């Protein structure tokens, strides 16, 4: 009475799962029918490969790729890396800004979740107001009151 679970047969288009050998054979016909402006980007999307792989395979097929196109591909990859790094840094700063808003004067420690705890600047200012400095008040004690 075991019911077998149906497998998800939707794996996406087969052309996106092909290896290089099969992809190169099929790409010979695809290049002839391509009508877009940027063949490297089109190849990359059609066969689900990265831009460098698409550029290399198109060169292997004999398609002429200029130095300007190569430079554009490498620049776009670098730009994407920088944007990703900037997003990551911004996300980290946003997460930390929640903790920094409290403005800890002294961090006593961190919880298991990574949140700091300690004395904030506001709490420190309040305690300074309550504190009486020894120079402003003299203490008058008789010798008889001392236990020694």
Short mmCIF file of C-alpha atoms in Angstrom, two decimals:
data_model
loop_
_atom_site.label_atom_id
_atom_site.label_comp_id
_atom_site.label_asym_id
_atom_site.label_seq_id
_atom_site.Cartn_x
_atom_site.Cartn_y
_atom_site.Cartn_z
CA UNK A 1 0.00 0.00 0.00
CA UNK A 2 2.93 2.27 -0.54
CA UNK A 3 1.99 5.21 -2.64
CA UNK A 4 4.81 6.44 -4.74
CA UNK A 5 5.30 10.11 -4.95
CA UNK A 6 5.15 11.51 -8.45
CA UNK A 7 8.47 12.83 -9.61
CA UNK A 8 8.70 16.37 -10.77
CA UNK A 9 9.35 15.87 -14.44
CA UNK A 10 9.61 19.56 -15.21
CA UNK A 11 13.38 19.93 -15.46
CA UNK A 12 13.36 22.89 -17.82
CA UNK A 13 14.25 22.86 -21.49
CA UNK A 14 16.62 20.09 -22.53
CA UNK A 15 18.90 22.52 -24.36
CA UNK A 16 19.71 24.10 -20.99
CA UNK A 17 20.92 20.73 -19.67
CA UNK A 18 23.10 19.77 -22.62
CA UNK A 19 26.84 19.34 -22.32
CA UNK A 20 29.29 21.32 -24.41
CA UNK A 21 29.61 18.73 -27.19
CA UNK A 22 25.87 18.52 -27.91
CA UNK A 23 25.42 22.25 -27.37
CA UNK A 24 28.12 23.07 -29.92
CA UNK A 25 26.53 20.81 -32.54
CA UNK A 26 23.15 22.42 -32.04
CA UNK A 27 24.59 25.93 -31.83
CA UNK A 28 25.78 25.78 -35.45
CA UNK A 29 22.15 25.94 -36.57
CA UNK A 30 21.10 28.32 -33.80
CA UNK A 31 23.70 30.95 -34.81
CA UNK A 32 22.26 31.04 -38.34
CA UNK A 33 18.74 31.74 -37.06
CA UNK A 34 19.67 34.28 -34.34
CA UNK A 35 18.30 37.75 -35.10
CA UNK A 36 19.11 39.68 -31.91
CA UNK A 37 21.68 42.41 -31.37
CA UNK A 38 23.97 40.76 -28.81
CA UNK A 39 24.75 37.18 -29.84
CA UNK A 40 26.88 36.47 -26.75
CA UNK A 41 24.07 37.39 -24.38
CA UNK A 42 21.53 35.54 -26.53
CA UNK A 43 23.64 32.37 -26.57
CA UNK A 44 24.15 32.65 -22.83
CA UNK A 45 20.42 32.86 -22.16
CA UNK A 46 19.36 30.25 -24.74
CA UNK A 47 21.75 27.56 -23.51
CA UNK A 48 21.91 28.69 -19.84
CA UNK A 49 25.68 29.23 -19.72
CA UNK A 50 27.64 32.19 -18.38
CA UNK A 51 28.85 34.96 -20.66
CA UNK A 52 32.47 33.81 -20.76
CA UNK A 53 31.46 30.27 -21.71
CA UNK A 54 29.13 31.63 -24.40
CA UNK A 55 31.90 33.82 -25.78
CA UNK A 56 34.41 30.94 -25.84
CA UNK A 57 31.99 28.53 -27.51
CA UNK A 58 31.02 31.08 -30.15
CA UNK A 59 34.70 31.62 -30.92
CA UNK A 60 35.16 27.84 -31.23
CA UNK A 61 32.29 27.79 -33.72
CA UNK A 62 34.13 30.37 -35.79
CA UNK A 63 31.91 33.33 -34.98
CA UNK A 64 34.02 36.51 -35.00
CA UNK A 65 34.09 38.26 -31.63
CA UNK A 66 35.79 41.64 -31.43
CA UNK A 67 38.03 42.83 -28.63
CA UNK A 68 35.41 45.45 -27.81
CA UNK A 69 32.81 42.70 -27.23
CA UNK A 70 35.24 40.72 -25.08
CA UNK A 71 36.06 43.79 -23.03
CA UNK A 72 32.35 44.53 -22.63
CA UNK A 73 31.70 41.01 -21.31
CA UNK A 74 34.49 41.22 -18.75
CA UNK A 75 33.41 44.72 -17.67
CA UNK A 76 29.81 43.62 -17.21
CA UNK A 77 30.94 40.69 -15.06
CA UNK A 78 33.08 43.01 -12.91
CA UNK A 79 30.20 45.48 -12.61
CA UNK A 80 27.86 42.74 -11.43
CA UNK A 81 30.43 41.61 -8.85
CA UNK A 82 30.79 45.16 -7.52
CA UNK A 83 27.01 45.64 -7.37
CA UNK A 84 26.59 42.36 -5.52
CA UNK A 85 29.32 43.31 -3.04
CA UNK A 86 27.71 46.74 -2.54
CA UNK A 87 24.29 45.14 -1.88
CA UNK A 88 25.87 42.73 0.59
CA UNK A 89 27.68 45.54 2.41
CA UNK A 90 24.51 47.66 2.53
CA UNK A 91 22.50 44.74 3.91
CA UNK A 92 25.12 44.17 6.63
CA UNK A 93 25.13 47.86 7.54
CA UNK A 94 21.33 47.91 7.72
CA UNK A 95 21.38 44.92 10.06
CA UNK A 96 24.01 46.55 12.28
CA UNK A 97 22.32 49.95 12.31
CA UNK A 98 19.50 48.53 14.42
CA UNK A 99 22.02 47.76 17.14
CA UNK A 100 24.01 50.94 16.75
CA UNK A 101 20.96 53.17 17.17
CA UNK A 102 21.02 52.39 20.88
CA UNK A 103 24.57 53.72 20.96
CA UNK A 104 26.25 51.56 23.55
CA UNK A 105 28.84 53.28 25.72
CA UNK A 106 29.95 49.90 27.03
CA UNK A 107 29.10 46.54 25.48
CA UNK A 108 29.02 43.96 28.25
CA UNK A 109 28.46 41.04 25.90
CA UNK A 110 26.35 39.53 23.17
CA UNK A 111 23.31 37.28 23.19
CA UNK A 112 23.24 33.96 21.36
CA UNK A 113 21.53 35.73 18.48
CA UNK A 114 24.38 38.24 18.23
CA UNK A 115 22.62 41.24 19.78
CA UNK A 116 24.80 43.37 22.05
CA UNK A 117 23.83 44.32 25.58
CA UNK A 118 25.39 46.74 27.98
CA UNK A 119 25.20 50.38 29.02
CA UNK A 120 23.89 52.88 26.51
CA UNK A 121 25.03 56.49 26.35
CA UNK A 122 21.63 57.61 27.70
CA UNK A 123 21.91 55.32 30.71
CA UNK A 124 25.45 56.53 31.34
CA UNK A 125 24.33 60.18 31.29
CA UNK A 126 21.52 59.40 33.77
CA UNK A 127 23.93 57.65 36.12
CA UNK A 128 26.34 60.62 35.94
CA UNK A 129 23.56 62.91 37.14
CA UNK A 130 22.87 60.64 40.12
CA UNK A 131 26.53 60.35 41.00
CA UNK A 132 27.83 62.74 43.62
CA UNK A 133 31.49 63.59 43.33
CA UNK A 134 33.58 63.29 46.53
CA UNK A 135 35.03 66.79 46.17
CA UNK A 136 31.63 68.46 46.31
CA UNK A 137 30.55 66.91 49.60
CA UNK A 138 32.54 66.37 52.77
CA UNK A 139 31.72 63.59 55.13
CA UNK A 140 31.86 64.40 58.84
CA UNK A 141 32.41 61.27 60.94
CA UNK A 142 33.26 61.18 64.62
CA UNK A 143 36.02 58.89 65.78
CA UNK A 144 33.57 57.19 68.11
CA UNK A 145 31.44 56.09 65.15
CA UNK A 146 34.30 54.16 63.54
CA UNK A 147 34.39 50.44 64.40
CA UNK A 148 38.19 50.26 64.71
#
